[in-house]
């Protein structure tokens, strides 16, 4: 990964596209062919995504939530791991833009007969795919796909590595719901839970520190391994980034608390004594949430283990914006499909490599 984006405090100047027309018909300053991670996005890029999502939200408020922008374009959704939110919201987003959508679940494809990722990607391209949305259990798989696919690749989550659209919809949700105009700069944002296995946390670290947030990562020491070093590099680059197992210190006066799922499917033996002990020491309960600001936002990328990392009454409470996150996922994914389609249809080219997450 690269070390920094533009840096906190950059003043973006963006031209917001008119989303009712084809993306290639208007220059908006977006230069990335793929969206593999958020580490290559500048503050100006982030602002353009946020403002384009605002325009998409206006579309979603219309009686008919469809615009012709991607008419005739094939968006293929290829998921090797289970998903509800990401897969469905990409499908809804692409259909709202009038794209032709093809859904492939690896479990019912020729992957089960031994077909390689590269073969599958070449095959879906031969069948007409122009934009490829993919989720894969192996970190870096979308980078490999981007090397062989002629169109745009959008990462819907790869291993522990990255979940760029989730981080962008999280930032969008904060900007929509935080008081005083929604700026994240200077706000204390806490990510609490299984940070070690979380691609959501890794992508959020980039977007939130680029937006100037005072970011805290909190969880048991075994689930924070390696992040102290990252925090040190971030702090040296002017990013506000604290790593702690002290849940009281993390939550005190927080503006946003994002609980993360305990990823039992990725958990090695010995990292946690038991889920019950985790819930007792780190679960986001009403009592713990009381340490944060009284108007603090409660977030969770989903899916949730209620009663483990978050209490059911907190998840459904008045401070929760968890369903907003899901809804905003459609606007953000419409924005990204739209912006990338403009590059795919235009002049941009280039392959991707790890360390250049948006390329
Ligand atoms: N947040 C998220 O990625 O959820 P899904 O696994 O349901 O897509």
Coordinates of C-alpha atoms and ligand atoms in Angstrom, one line a residue:
X1 CA 0.0 0.0 0.0
X2 CA 1.0 3.6 -0.5
X3 CA 1.7 5.6 2.6
X4 CA -0.6 8.5 2.3
X5 CA -3.3 10.0 0.1
X6 CA -3.4 13.8 -0.4
X7 CA -3.5 14.2 3.3
X8 CA -6.0 15.6 5.8
X9 CA -7.1 19.1 5.0
X10 CA -6.7 19.1 1.3
X11 CA -9.3 21.3 -0.4
X12 CA -11.0 19.3 -3.2
X13 CA -12.4 20.9 -6.2
X14 CA -14.7 18.6 -8.1
X15 CA -17.1 18.8 -11.0
X16 CA -20.1 16.7 -10.1
X17 CA -21.5 14.8 -13.1
X18 CA -25.0 15.0 -14.4
X19 CA -25.9 11.4 -13.7
X20 CA -28.9 11.3 -16.1
X21 CA -26.5 11.1 -19.1
X22 CA -23.8 8.7 -20.2
X23 CA -20.6 9.0 -18.1
X24 CA -18.3 9.3 -21.1
X25 CA -20.1 12.4 -22.4
X26 CA -18.7 14.6 -19.6
X27 CA -15.3 15.1 -18.1
X28 CA -15.4 14.9 -14.3
X29 CA -11.8 14.3 -13.4
X30 CA -12.0 10.7 -12.4
X31 CA -8.9 8.8 -13.6
X32 CA -9.1 5.3 -12.1
X33 CA -10.0 2.4 -14.3
X34 CA -10.4 0.0 -11.4
X35 CA -11.5 0.2 -7.8
X36 CA -9.3 -2.3 -5.9
X37 CA -8.8 -0.4 -2.7
X38 CA -9.1 3.1 -1.4
X39 CA -5.3 3.7 -0.7
X40 CA -4.8 5.3 -4.1
X41 CA -7.7 7.7 -3.8
X42 CA -6.9 11.4 -3.2
X43 CA -9.0 13.7 -1.1
X44 CA -10.4 15.1 -4.3
X45 CA -11.4 11.6 -5.5
X46 CA -13.1 10.9 -2.2
X47 CA -15.0 14.2 -2.5
X48 CA -16.1 13.4 -6.1
X49 CA -17.4 10.0 -5.0
X50 CA -19.3 11.6 -2.1
X51 CA -20.8 14.2 -4.3
X52 CA -21.7 11.8 -7.1
X53 CA -23.4 9.6 -4.4
X54 CA -25.4 12.7 -3.4
X55 CA -26.6 13.0 -7.0
X56 CA -27.4 9.3 -7.0
X57 CA -29.4 9.7 -3.8
X58 CA -31.5 12.3 -5.6
X59 CA -32.1 9.7 -8.3
X60 CA -33.2 7.3 -5.6
X61 CA -35.7 9.8 -4.2
X62 CA -37.5 10.0 -7.6
X63 CA -40.7 8.0 -8.3
X64 CA -38.7 6.1 -10.9
X65 CA -35.2 5.3 -9.6
X66 CA -33.7 4.5 -13.0
X67 CA -31.4 6.6 -15.3
X68 CA -30.1 5.5 -18.7
X69 CA -26.5 6.2 -17.9
X70 CA -25.1 2.6 -18.3
X71 CA -27.6 1.4 -20.9
X72 CA -26.1 -1.3 -23.0
X73 CA -23.3 -1.9 -20.6
X74 CA -22.7 -5.4 -19.1
X75 CA -21.9 -5.5 -15.3
X76 CA -21.0 -9.0 -14.2
X77 CA -21.1 -9.8 -10.5
X78 CA -18.8 -12.7 -9.6
X79 CA -18.8 -13.7 -5.9
X80 CA -16.6 -16.5 -4.4
X81 CA -17.8 -15.7 -0.9
X82 CA -21.2 -15.3 0.7
X83 CA -22.7 -11.8 0.7
X84 CA -26.1 -10.1 1.1
X85 CA -25.4 -6.3 1.3
X86 CA -22.6 -5.9 -1.2
X87 CA -23.9 -8.3 -3.9
X88 CA -27.5 -7.1 -3.8
X89 CA -26.7 -3.4 -3.6
X90 CA -24.3 -3.7 -6.6
X91 CA -27.1 -5.4 -8.5
X92 CA -29.6 -2.8 -7.6
X93 CA -27.1 0.0 -8.3
X94 CA -26.3 -1.4 -11.8
X95 CA -29.9 -1.9 -12.6
X96 CA -30.8 1.6 -11.5
X97 CA -28.2 2.8 -14.0
X98 CA -29.9 0.6 -16.7
X99 CA -26.9 -1.8 -17.1
X100 CA -27.4 -5.4 -18.1
X101 CA -26.5 -7.4 -15.0
X102 CA -25.1 -11.0 -14.9
X103 CA -24.8 -12.7 -11.5
X104 CA -22.4 -15.6 -11.0
X105 CA -22.0 -17.4 -7.7
X106 CA -18.8 -19.4 -7.7
X107 CA -20.5 -22.2 -5.8
X108 CA -22.7 -22.9 -8.9
X109 CA -20.1 -22.2 -11.6
X110 CA -17.4 -24.1 -13.3
X111 CA -15.1 -23.0 -10.4
X112 CA -16.4 -26.1 -8.7
X113 CA -14.8 -28.2 -11.5
X114 CA -11.4 -26.6 -11.0
X115 CA -11.5 -23.6 -13.3
X116 CA -9.0 -21.0 -12.3
X117 CA -9.7 -17.4 -11.5
X118 CA -7.9 -16.2 -14.6
X119 CA -9.9 -18.6 -16.8
X120 CA -13.2 -17.6 -15.2
X121 CA -12.4 -13.9 -15.7
X122 CA -11.4 -14.5 -19.4
X123 CA -14.6 -16.5 -19.8
X124 CA -16.9 -13.8 -18.4
X125 CA -15.2 -11.2 -20.6
X126 CA -15.7 -13.4 -23.6
X127 CA -19.4 -13.6 -22.7
X128 CA -19.7 -9.8 -22.7
X129 CA -18.6 -8.5 -19.3
X130 CA -17.5 -4.9 -19.4
X131 CA -17.4 -4.2 -15.7
X132 CA -16.6 -6.9 -13.2
X133 CA -17.6 -6.7 -9.5
X134 CA -15.9 -9.5 -7.6
X135 CA -15.5 -10.8 -4.0
X136 CA -12.9 -13.4 -3.2
X137 CA -11.6 -15.0 -0.1
X138 CA -8.0 -14.6 -1.1
X139 CA -6.4 -11.2 -0.5
X140 CA -5.2 -9.7 -3.8
X141 CA -7.5 -11.8 -6.1
X142 CA -9.1 -8.7 -7.7
X143 CA -5.6 -7.4 -8.6
X144 CA -5.0 -10.6 -10.5
X145 CA -8.4 -10.3 -12.2
X146 CA -7.5 -6.7 -13.2
X147 CA -4.4 -7.9 -15.0
X148 CA -6.4 -10.0 -17.4
X149 CA -9.7 -8.3 -17.6
X150 CA -10.1 -5.6 -20.3
X151 CA -12.7 -3.6 -18.5
X152 CA -13.0 -2.2 -14.9
X153 CA -12.7 -4.4 -11.8
X154 CA -14.5 -3.3 -8.7
X155 CA -13.4 -5.1 -5.5
X156 CA -16.4 -6.2 -3.4
X157 CA -14.1 -7.5 -0.7
X158 CA -10.9 -9.7 -0.9
X159 CA -9.8 -11.8 2.1
X160 CA -8.6 -9.6 5.0
X161 CA -7.2 -7.0 2.6
X162 CA -9.8 -4.5 1.4
X163 CA -13.4 -3.6 1.1
X164 CA -13.3 -0.3 -0.7
X165 CA -17.0 0.3 -1.3
X166 CA -17.8 -0.5 2.3
X167 CA -15.3 2.2 3.5
X168 CA -16.8 4.7 1.0
X169 CA -20.3 4.1 2.1
X170 CA -19.2 4.3 5.8
X171 CA -17.6 7.7 5.1
X172 CA -20.7 8.8 3.2
X173 CA -23.0 7.7 6.1
X174 CA -20.9 9.7 8.6
X175 CA -20.9 12.7 6.4
X176 CA -24.7 12.4 6.0
X177 CA -25.4 12.0 9.8
X178 CA -22.7 13.8 11.7
X179 CA -23.8 17.2 13.0
X180 CA -22.6 20.6 11.8
X181 CA -22.4 19.8 8.1
X182 CA -21.1 16.2 8.5
X183 CA -17.3 16.9 8.3
X184 CA -15.4 13.9 9.7
X185 CA -12.3 16.1 10.3
X186 CA -11.3 16.1 13.9
X187 CA -14.1 13.6 14.9
X188 CA -13.2 10.7 17.2
X189 CA -14.1 7.6 15.3
X190 CA -13.7 4.2 17.0
X191 CA -13.5 0.9 15.2
X192 CA -14.1 -1.8 17.9
X193 CA -13.7 -5.5 17.5
X194 CA -12.0 -8.1 15.3
X195 CA -9.7 -5.7 13.5
X196 CA -7.1 -8.4 12.6
X197 CA -9.4 -10.2 10.2
X198 CA -11.2 -7.1 8.9
X199 CA -10.9 -5.9 5.4
X200 CA -13.5 -3.2 6.4
X201 CA -11.1 -1.8 9.0
X202 CA -8.2 -1.8 6.7
X203 CA -10.0 0.2 4.0
X204 CA -11.6 2.5 6.6
X205 CA -8.2 3.3 8.0
X206 CA -7.3 4.9 4.7
X207 CA -10.5 6.9 4.0
X208 CA -11.1 8.1 7.6
X209 CA -7.5 9.3 8.3
X210 CA -7.5 10.9 4.8
X211 CA -10.7 12.7 5.8
X212 CA -8.9 13.9 9.0
X213 CA -10.7 11.8 11.5
X214 CA -9.1 11.0 14.9
X215 CA -9.2 7.3 14.4
X216 CA -9.0 4.7 17.2
X217 CA -8.8 1.0 16.7
X218 CA -9.8 -1.1 19.8
X219 CA -10.0 -4.8 20.6
X220 CA -8.2 -7.6 22.4
X221 CA -4.4 -7.4 21.8
X222 CA -4.5 -10.6 19.8
X223 CA -6.9 -9.0 17.3
X224 CA -4.8 -5.8 16.9
X225 CA -1.5 -7.4 15.9
X226 CA 0.5 -5.4 13.4
X227 CA -1.7 -2.3 13.6
X228 CA 0.5 -0.5 16.1
X229 CA 3.2 -0.3 13.4
X230 CA 0.7 0.9 10.9
X231 CA -0.5 3.6 13.3
X232 CA 3.1 4.7 13.8
X233 CA 3.6 5.2 10.1
X234 CA 0.2 7.0 9.9
X235 CA 1.1 9.3 12.7
X236 CA 4.4 10.1 11.1
X237 CA 2.5 11.0 7.9
X238 CA 0.2 13.4 9.8
X239 CA -2.7 11.0 10.3
X240 CA -4.4 10.7 13.7
X241 CA -4.4 7.0 14.5
X242 CA -4.4 5.3 17.9
X243 CA -4.4 1.6 18.7
X244 CA -5.5 0.4 22.1
X245 CA -7.1 -2.5 24.0
X246 CA -8.5 0.0 26.6
X247 CA -12.1 0.1 25.6
X248 CA -13.0 2.8 28.1
X249 CA -10.3 5.1 26.7
X250 CA -11.4 4.4 23.1
X251 CA -15.1 5.0 23.7
X252 CA -14.8 8.1 25.9
X253 CA -16.3 11.1 24.0
X254 CA -16.4 9.2 20.7
X255 CA -18.4 10.8 17.9
X256 CA -18.7 7.5 16.0
X257 CA -18.5 3.9 17.2
X258 CA -18.2 1.2 14.6
X259 CA -18.4 -2.4 15.9
X260 CA -16.9 -5.2 13.8
X261 CA -18.1 -8.7 13.5
X262 CA -16.1 -11.4 15.2
X263 CA -15.1 -13.4 12.1
X264 CA -15.4 -16.9 13.5
X265 CA -14.7 -18.4 10.0
X266 CA -11.3 -16.7 9.9
X267 CA -10.4 -17.1 13.6
X268 CA -7.4 -19.3 14.5
X269 CA -7.5 -21.2 17.7
X270 CA -6.2 -19.3 20.7
X271 CA -6.9 -15.7 19.6
X272 CA -10.0 -15.5 21.9
X273 CA -10.7 -17.4 25.1
X274 CA -14.4 -17.5 24.2
X275 CA -17.1 -15.4 22.5
X276 CA -18.7 -15.0 25.9
X277 CA -15.6 -13.5 27.4
X278 CA -15.2 -11.3 24.3
X279 CA -18.7 -10.0 24.7
X280 CA -18.2 -9.3 28.3
X281 CA -15.0 -7.3 27.8
X282 CA -15.4 -5.7 24.4
X283 CA -19.1 -6.0 23.3
X284 CA -20.8 -2.7 22.5
X285 CA -23.4 -2.6 25.2
X286 CA -25.7 0.3 26.2
X287 CA -23.4 0.9 29.3
X288 CA -20.3 1.1 27.2
X289 CA -21.9 3.3 24.6
X290 CA -22.8 5.8 27.4
X291 CA -19.0 6.6 27.5
X292 CA -19.3 8.1 24.0
X293 CA -21.0 11.4 23.2
X294 CA -24.7 11.2 23.7
X295 CA -25.3 11.8 20.0
X296 CA -22.6 9.4 18.9
X297 CA -23.4 7.3 15.8
X298 CA -23.4 3.5 16.1
X299 CA -22.3 1.7 13.0
X300 CA -21.7 -1.9 11.9
X301 CA -20.8 -3.1 8.4
X302 CA -22.8 -6.2 8.9
X303 CA -23.5 -9.0 9.1
X304 CA -23.9 -8.7 12.9
X305 CA -23.5 -11.3 15.7
X306 CA -25.9 -9.6 18.1
X307 CA -25.1 -10.3 21.7
X308 CA -21.4 -10.8 20.8
X309 CA -19.8 -7.6 19.3
X310 CA -22.9 -5.5 19.7
X311 CA -26.0 -5.8 21.9
X312 CA -29.3 -6.1 20.1
X313 CA -30.7 -3.0 21.8
X314 CA -27.7 -0.9 20.7
X315 CA -27.9 -2.2 17.1
X316 CA -31.6 -1.2 17.0
X317 CA -31.3 1.9 19.2
X318 CA -31.9 5.5 18.3
X319 CA -28.1 6.2 17.7
X320 CA -27.8 3.3 15.2
X321 CA -27.3 4.2 11.5
X322 CA -26.7 0.6 10.5
X323 CA -29.7 0.5 8.1
X324 CA -28.5 3.9 6.6
X325 CA -25.2 2.2 5.8
X326 CA -27.0 -0.5 3.9
X327 CA -29.2 2.0 2.0
X328 CA -26.3 4.3 1.3
X329 CA -24.5 1.3 -0.3
X330 CA -26.7 1.6 -3.3
X331 CA -26.0 5.3 -3.9
X332 CA -22.2 4.8 -3.4
X333 CA -22.1 1.8 -5.7
X334 CA -24.1 3.7 -8.3
X335 CA -21.6 6.5 -8.1
X336 CA -18.6 4.2 -8.5
X337 CA -20.1 2.2 -11.4
X338 CA -20.8 5.5 -13.0
X339 CA -17.4 7.1 -12.5
X340 CA -15.5 4.0 -13.5
X341 CA -17.7 3.5 -16.6
X342 CA -16.6 6.9 -17.8
X343 CA -13.0 5.8 -17.7
X344 CA -13.6 2.4 -19.2
X345 CA -15.5 3.9 -22.1
X346 CA -12.9 6.7 -22.5
X347 CA -9.2 6.8 -22.9
X348 CA -7.8 5.5 -19.6
X349 CA -5.9 2.3 -19.6
X350 CA -3.5 0.5 -17.4
X351 CA -3.2 -2.5 -15.2
X352 CA -3.3 -2.7 -11.5
X353 CA -0.8 -3.9 -8.9
X354 CA -1.0 -4.2 -5.2
X355 CA 0.0 -0.9 -3.7
X356 CA -2.0 1.0 -6.2
X357 CA -5.4 0.2 -5.0
X358 CA -7.3 2.5 -7.4
X359 CA -5.7 2.5 -10.7
Ligands
LIG1 N1 -20.7 -5.5 4.8 C1 -20.7 -6.6 3.9 O1 -19.8 -6.8 3.2 O2 -21.8 -7.4 4.0 P1 -22.1 -8.6 3.1 O3 -21.1 -9.7 3.4 O4 -23.5 -9.0 3.4 O5 -21.9 -8.1 1.6

